[in-house]
Amino acid sequence: MLSEKLLKALNEQVNFEFYSSYTYLAMAGYCESIDLSGFANFFRVQAKEELDHAMKLYDYVYQKNGSIELEQVNKPQIEYDGIIDVFQKGYEHEQLVTKKIYLLTDIAYEEREHSTISLLKWFIDEQVEEENNFNALLKKVRRVGDNQAALYLLDDELQKRQYVSPQTV
Ligand code: FEO
């Protein structure tokens, strides 16, 4: 049985993961609008993974006999000042997610809620990968700068990213 405080925090995280999905879908749209379909593909896959994160928490809460209150999802940022700005904002967003996961984990530790701690360990590990991916791509787009040929090579590389459903791994 989850405490009211922990349930509220888990609910907020579910809603924030949906907002993350919206944020990356908006970034995908922006990339399409500047003819970078490989970058758009990267963000579309990212948006799907965020839905998986939301559902992992959602399913857990119901397994623990709690319930989720879905909230209105905030409107994400739609316009960006170029591809570097997109990755800068993406990287900052992932750092914010990490902070939220840590705060959630703090509550779980305070309450000695070990099953929630175990679940959140998965998210903590995932955030290492998420931050690293964004930081690596931020460095790449900075290095590419105004070099259009290099930008399109990177766009081709990102076109290859494929969504892997969690059920199949
Ligand atoms: Fe759900 Fe990108 O963290």
PDB file of C-alpha atoms and ligand atoms in Angstrom:
ATOM      1  CA  MET A   1       0.000   0.000   0.000  1.00  0.00           C
ATOM      2  CA  LEU A   2       1.405   3.351  -1.025  1.00  0.00           C
ATOM      3  CA  SER A   3       1.142   6.409   1.216  1.00  0.00           C
ATOM      4  CA  GLU A   4      -0.838   9.402   0.013  1.00  0.00           C
ATOM      5  CA  LYS A   5       2.372  11.411  -0.297  1.00  0.00           C
ATOM      6  CA  LEU A   6       4.134   8.787  -2.412  1.00  0.00           C
ATOM      7  CA  LEU A   7       1.045   8.177  -4.541  1.00  0.00           C
ATOM      8  CA  LYS A   8       0.765  11.906  -5.239  1.00  0.00           C
ATOM      9  CA  ALA A   9       4.443  12.098  -6.225  1.00  0.00           C
ATOM     10  CA  LEU A  10       4.119   9.041  -8.513  1.00  0.00           C
ATOM     11  CA  ASN A  11       1.025  10.591 -10.106  1.00  0.00           C
ATOM     12  CA  GLU A  12       2.947  13.788 -10.787  1.00  0.00           C
ATOM     13  CA  GLN A  13       5.756  11.800 -12.391  1.00  0.00           C
ATOM     14  CA  VAL A  14       3.313   9.924 -14.660  1.00  0.00           C
ATOM     15  CA  ASN A  15       1.940  13.238 -15.834  1.00  0.00           C
ATOM     16  CA  PHE A  16       5.434  14.652 -16.278  1.00  0.00           C
ATOM     17  CA  GLU A  17       6.445  11.679 -18.456  1.00  0.00           C
ATOM     18  CA  PHE A  18       3.434  12.403 -20.694  1.00  0.00           C
ATOM     19  CA  TYR A  19       4.600  16.025 -20.847  1.00  0.00           C
ATOM     20  CA  SER A  20       8.097  14.760 -21.795  1.00  0.00           C
ATOM     21  CA  SER A  21       6.542  12.805 -24.650  1.00  0.00           C
ATOM     22  CA  TYR A  22       4.721  15.950 -25.832  1.00  0.00           C
ATOM     23  CA  THR A  23       7.955  17.945 -25.565  1.00  0.00           C
ATOM     24  CA  TYR A  24       9.849  15.520 -27.796  1.00  0.00           C
ATOM     25  CA  LEU A  25       6.992  15.248 -30.264  1.00  0.00           C
ATOM     26  CA  ALA A  26       7.072  19.051 -30.538  1.00  0.00           C
ATOM     27  CA  MET A  27      10.834  18.856 -31.146  1.00  0.00           C
ATOM     28  CA  ALA A  28      10.187  16.241 -33.864  1.00  0.00           C
ATOM     29  CA  GLY A  29       7.733  18.636 -35.500  1.00  0.00           C
ATOM     30  CA  TYR A  30      10.231  21.470 -35.364  1.00  0.00           C
ATOM     31  CA  CYS A  31      12.915  19.239 -36.992  1.00  0.00           C
ATOM     32  CA  GLU A  32      10.466  18.285 -39.768  1.00  0.00           C
ATOM     33  CA  SER A  33       9.776  21.980 -40.336  1.00  0.00           C
ATOM     34  CA  ILE A  34      13.473  22.629 -40.998  1.00  0.00           C
ATOM     35  CA  ASP A  35      13.818  19.538 -43.255  1.00  0.00           C
ATOM     36  CA  LEU A  36      15.779  17.380 -40.823  1.00  0.00           C
ATOM     37  CA  SER A  37      13.716  14.193 -40.980  1.00  0.00           C
ATOM     38  CA  GLY A  38      16.438  12.048 -39.344  1.00  0.00           C
ATOM     39  CA  PHE A  39      16.465  14.331 -36.304  1.00  0.00           C
ATOM     40  CA  ALA A  40      12.655  14.236 -36.357  1.00  0.00           C
ATOM     41  CA  ASN A  41      12.830  10.429 -36.301  1.00  0.00           C
ATOM     42  CA  PHE A  42      15.136  10.563 -33.275  1.00  0.00           C
ATOM     43  CA  PHE A  43      12.597  12.674 -31.374  1.00  0.00           C
ATOM     44  CA  ARG A  44       9.602  10.595 -32.458  1.00  0.00           C
ATOM     45  CA  VAL A  45      11.304   7.508 -31.003  1.00  0.00           C
ATOM     46  CA  GLN A  46      12.151   9.506 -27.880  1.00  0.00           C
ATOM     47  CA  ALA A  47       8.495  10.560 -27.540  1.00  0.00           C
ATOM     48  CA  LYS A  48       7.407   6.887 -27.657  1.00  0.00           C
ATOM     49  CA  GLU A  49       9.955   5.931 -25.008  1.00  0.00           C
ATOM     50  CA  GLU A  50       8.563   8.629 -22.722  1.00  0.00           C
ATOM     51  CA  LEU A  51       5.102   7.072 -23.077  1.00  0.00           C
ATOM     52  CA  ASP A  52       6.675   3.770 -21.981  1.00  0.00           C
ATOM     53  CA  HIS A  53       8.127   5.512 -18.916  1.00  0.00           C
ATOM     54  CA  ALA A  54       4.685   6.911 -18.056  1.00  0.00           C
ATOM     55  CA  MET A  55       3.087   3.481 -18.475  1.00  0.00           C
ATOM     56  CA  LYS A  56       5.736   1.726 -16.385  1.00  0.00           C
ATOM     57  CA  LEU A  57       4.827   4.001 -13.459  1.00  0.00           C
ATOM     58  CA  TYR A  58       1.109   3.793 -14.251  1.00  0.00           C
ATOM     59  CA  ASP A  59       1.119  -0.015 -14.210  1.00  0.00           C
ATOM     60  CA  TYR A  60       3.151  -0.083 -11.017  1.00  0.00           C
ATOM     61  CA  VAL A  61       0.702   2.180  -9.173  1.00  0.00           C
ATOM     62  CA  TYR A  62      -2.223  -0.091 -10.101  1.00  0.00           C
ATOM     63  CA  GLN A  63      -0.236  -3.189  -9.082  1.00  0.00           C
ATOM     64  CA  LYS A  64       0.131  -1.534  -5.676  1.00  0.00           C
ATOM     65  CA  ASN A  65      -3.614  -0.960  -5.455  1.00  0.00           C
ATOM     66  CA  GLY A  66      -3.305   2.790  -6.066  1.00  0.00           C
ATOM     67  CA  SER A  67      -4.842   4.848  -8.838  1.00  0.00           C
ATOM     68  CA  ILE A  68      -3.631   7.418 -11.321  1.00  0.00           C
ATOM     69  CA  GLU A  69      -5.300  10.768 -11.875  1.00  0.00           C
ATOM     70  CA  LEU A  70      -4.504  11.910 -15.380  1.00  0.00           C
ATOM     71  CA  GLU A  71      -4.078  15.671 -15.604  1.00  0.00           C
ATOM     72  CA  GLN A  72      -4.142  18.079 -18.489  1.00  0.00           C
ATOM     73  CA  VAL A  73      -0.782  17.898 -20.301  1.00  0.00           C
ATOM     74  CA  ASN A  74       0.899  21.297 -20.548  1.00  0.00           C
ATOM     75  CA  LYS A  75       1.584  22.737 -23.979  1.00  0.00           C
ATOM     76  CA  PRO A  76       5.233  22.101 -24.881  1.00  0.00           C
ATOM     77  CA  GLN A  77       7.615  24.600 -26.451  1.00  0.00           C
ATOM     78  CA  ILE A  78       6.971  24.535 -30.208  1.00  0.00           C
ATOM     79  CA  GLU A  79       9.507  27.001 -31.642  1.00  0.00           C
ATOM     80  CA  TYR A  80      13.275  26.689 -31.297  1.00  0.00           C
ATOM     81  CA  ASP A  81      16.247  28.761 -32.295  1.00  0.00           C
ATOM     82  CA  GLY A  82      17.946  26.103 -34.436  1.00  0.00           C
ATOM     83  CA  ILE A  83      19.069  22.523 -33.846  1.00  0.00           C
ATOM     84  CA  ILE A  84      21.615  23.377 -31.114  1.00  0.00           C
ATOM     85  CA  ASP A  85      18.841  25.044 -29.134  1.00  0.00           C
ATOM     86  CA  VAL A  86      16.691  21.898 -29.511  1.00  0.00           C
ATOM     87  CA  PHE A  87      19.391  19.668 -27.996  1.00  0.00           C
ATOM     88  CA  GLN A  88      20.277  22.214 -25.325  1.00  0.00           C
ATOM     89  CA  LYS A  89      16.606  22.247 -24.229  1.00  0.00           C
ATOM     90  CA  GLY A  90      16.410  18.447 -24.513  1.00  0.00           C
ATOM     91  CA  TYR A  91      19.476  18.019 -22.334  1.00  0.00           C
ATOM     92  CA  GLU A  92      18.103  20.477 -19.753  1.00  0.00           C
ATOM     93  CA  HIS A  93      14.794  18.620 -19.812  1.00  0.00           C
ATOM     94  CA  GLU A  94      16.483  15.301 -19.043  1.00  0.00           C
ATOM     95  CA  GLN A  95      18.422  16.900 -16.174  1.00  0.00           C
ATOM     96  CA  LEU A  96      15.088  18.075 -14.783  1.00  0.00           C
ATOM     97  CA  VAL A  97      13.660  14.548 -15.116  1.00  0.00           C
ATOM     98  CA  THR A  98      16.643  13.187 -13.167  1.00  0.00           C
ATOM     99  CA  LYS A  99      16.039  15.732 -10.404  1.00  0.00           C
ATOM    100  CA  LYS A 100      12.380  14.704 -10.184  1.00  0.00           C
ATOM    101  CA  ILE A 101      13.256  10.989 -10.078  1.00  0.00           C
ATOM    102  CA  TYR A 102      15.761  11.669  -7.268  1.00  0.00           C
ATOM    103  CA  LEU A 103      13.146  13.597  -5.241  1.00  0.00           C
ATOM    104  CA  LEU A 104      10.680  10.765  -5.751  1.00  0.00           C
ATOM    105  CA  THR A 105      13.326   8.259  -4.627  1.00  0.00           C
ATOM    106  CA  ASP A 106      14.023  10.371  -1.514  1.00  0.00           C
ATOM    107  CA  ILE A 107      10.354  10.033  -0.520  1.00  0.00           C
ATOM    108  CA  ALA A 108      10.443   6.273  -1.136  1.00  0.00           C
ATOM    109  CA  TYR A 109      13.558   5.993   1.077  1.00  0.00           C
ATOM    110  CA  GLU A 110      11.997   8.133   3.822  1.00  0.00           C
ATOM    111  CA  GLU A 111       9.041   5.758   3.856  1.00  0.00           C
ATOM    112  CA  ARG A 112      11.207   2.623   3.490  1.00  0.00           C
ATOM    113  CA  GLU A 113       8.970   1.671   0.565  1.00  0.00           C
ATOM    114  CA  HIS A 114      11.321  -0.914  -0.890  1.00  0.00           C
ATOM    115  CA  SER A 115       9.318  -1.993  -3.929  1.00  0.00           C
ATOM    116  CA  THR A 116       9.080   1.629  -5.073  1.00  0.00           C
ATOM    117  CA  ILE A 117      12.814   2.078  -4.428  1.00  0.00           C
ATOM    118  CA  SER A 118      13.431  -0.975  -6.621  1.00  0.00           C
ATOM    119  CA  LEU A 119      11.253   0.432  -9.426  1.00  0.00           C
ATOM    120  CA  LEU A 120      12.920   3.825  -9.224  1.00  0.00           C
ATOM    121  CA  LYS A 121      16.369   2.261  -9.514  1.00  0.00           C
ATOM    122  CA  TRP A 122      15.404   1.364 -13.094  1.00  0.00           C
ATOM    123  CA  PHE A 123      14.547   5.028 -13.738  1.00  0.00           C
ATOM    124  CA  ILE A 124      17.790   6.242 -12.121  1.00  0.00           C
ATOM    125  CA  ASP A 125      19.820   3.992 -14.456  1.00  0.00           C
ATOM    126  CA  GLU A 126      17.710   5.036 -17.428  1.00  0.00           C
ATOM    127  CA  GLN A 127      18.410   8.699 -16.663  1.00  0.00           C
ATOM    128  CA  VAL A 128      22.172   8.138 -16.900  1.00  0.00           C
ATOM    129  CA  GLU A 129      21.604   6.928 -20.463  1.00  0.00           C
ATOM    130  CA  GLU A 130      19.078   9.658 -21.283  1.00  0.00           C
ATOM    131  CA  GLU A 131      21.317  12.503 -20.124  1.00  0.00           C
ATOM    132  CA  ASN A 132      24.349  10.983 -21.827  1.00  0.00           C
ATOM    133  CA  ASN A 133      22.512  10.597 -25.169  1.00  0.00           C
ATOM    134  CA  PHE A 134      21.396  14.209 -25.159  1.00  0.00           C
ATOM    135  CA  ASN A 135      24.731  15.565 -24.024  1.00  0.00           C
ATOM    136  CA  ALA A 136      26.573  13.549 -26.702  1.00  0.00           C
ATOM    137  CA  LEU A 137      24.240  14.806 -29.426  1.00  0.00           C
ATOM    138  CA  LEU A 138      24.455  18.375 -28.124  1.00  0.00           C
ATOM    139  CA  LYS A 139      28.238  18.187 -28.452  1.00  0.00           C
ATOM    140  CA  LYS A 140      27.914  16.773 -31.979  1.00  0.00           C
ATOM    141  CA  VAL A 141      25.531  19.475 -33.245  1.00  0.00           C
ATOM    142  CA  ARG A 142      27.755  22.144 -31.699  1.00  0.00           C
ATOM    143  CA  ARG A 143      30.766  20.684 -33.510  1.00  0.00           C
ATOM    144  CA  VAL A 144      28.792  20.502 -36.781  1.00  0.00           C
ATOM    145  CA  GLY A 145      27.915  24.214 -36.462  1.00  0.00           C
ATOM    146  CA  ASP A 146      27.099  25.703 -39.875  1.00  0.00           C
ATOM    147  CA  ASN A 147      28.540  22.791 -41.859  1.00  0.00           C
ATOM    148  CA  GLN A 148      25.472  21.647 -43.843  1.00  0.00           C
ATOM    149  CA  ALA A 149      27.182  18.497 -45.225  1.00  0.00           C
ATOM    150  CA  ALA A 150      28.066  17.330 -41.706  1.00  0.00           C
ATOM    151  CA  LEU A 151      24.549  18.187 -40.517  1.00  0.00           C
ATOM    152  CA  TYR A 152      22.967  15.978 -43.178  1.00  0.00           C
ATOM    153  CA  LEU A 153      25.354  13.124 -42.382  1.00  0.00           C
ATOM    154  CA  LEU A 154      24.221  13.306 -38.770  1.00  0.00           C
ATOM    155  CA  ASP A 155      20.615  13.518 -39.954  1.00  0.00           C
ATOM    156  CA  ASP A 156      21.143  10.251 -41.889  1.00  0.00           C
ATOM    157  CA  GLU A 157      22.623   8.612 -38.803  1.00  0.00           C
ATOM    158  CA  LEU A 158      19.637   9.606 -36.650  1.00  0.00           C
ATOM    159  CA  GLN A 159      17.213   8.296 -39.258  1.00  0.00           C
ATOM    160  CA  LYS A 160      18.386   4.815 -38.251  1.00  0.00           C
ATOM    161  CA  ARG A 161      17.175   5.047 -34.653  1.00  0.00           C
ATOM    162  CA  GLN A 162      14.417   2.507 -34.135  1.00  0.00           C
ATOM    163  CA  TYR A 163      11.821   2.241 -31.450  1.00  0.00           C
ATOM    164  CA  VAL A 164      12.093  -0.968 -29.443  1.00  0.00           C
ATOM    165  CA  SER A 165       8.971  -1.924 -27.562  1.00  0.00           C
ATOM    166  CA  PRO A 166       9.722  -2.806 -23.910  1.00  0.00           C
ATOM    167  CA  GLN A 167       7.785  -6.086 -24.319  1.00  0.00           C
ATOM    168  CA  THR A 168      10.274  -7.321 -26.911  1.00  0.00           C
ATOM    169  CA  VAL A 169      13.457  -6.717 -24.873  1.00  0.00           C
TER     170      VAL A 169
HETATM  171 FE1  FEO B   1      11.353   9.709 -19.073  1.00  0.00          FE
HETATM  172 FE2  FEO B   1      13.611  10.948 -20.865  1.00  0.00          FE
HETATM  173  O1  FEO B   1      12.990  10.466 -19.206  1.00  0.00           O
END
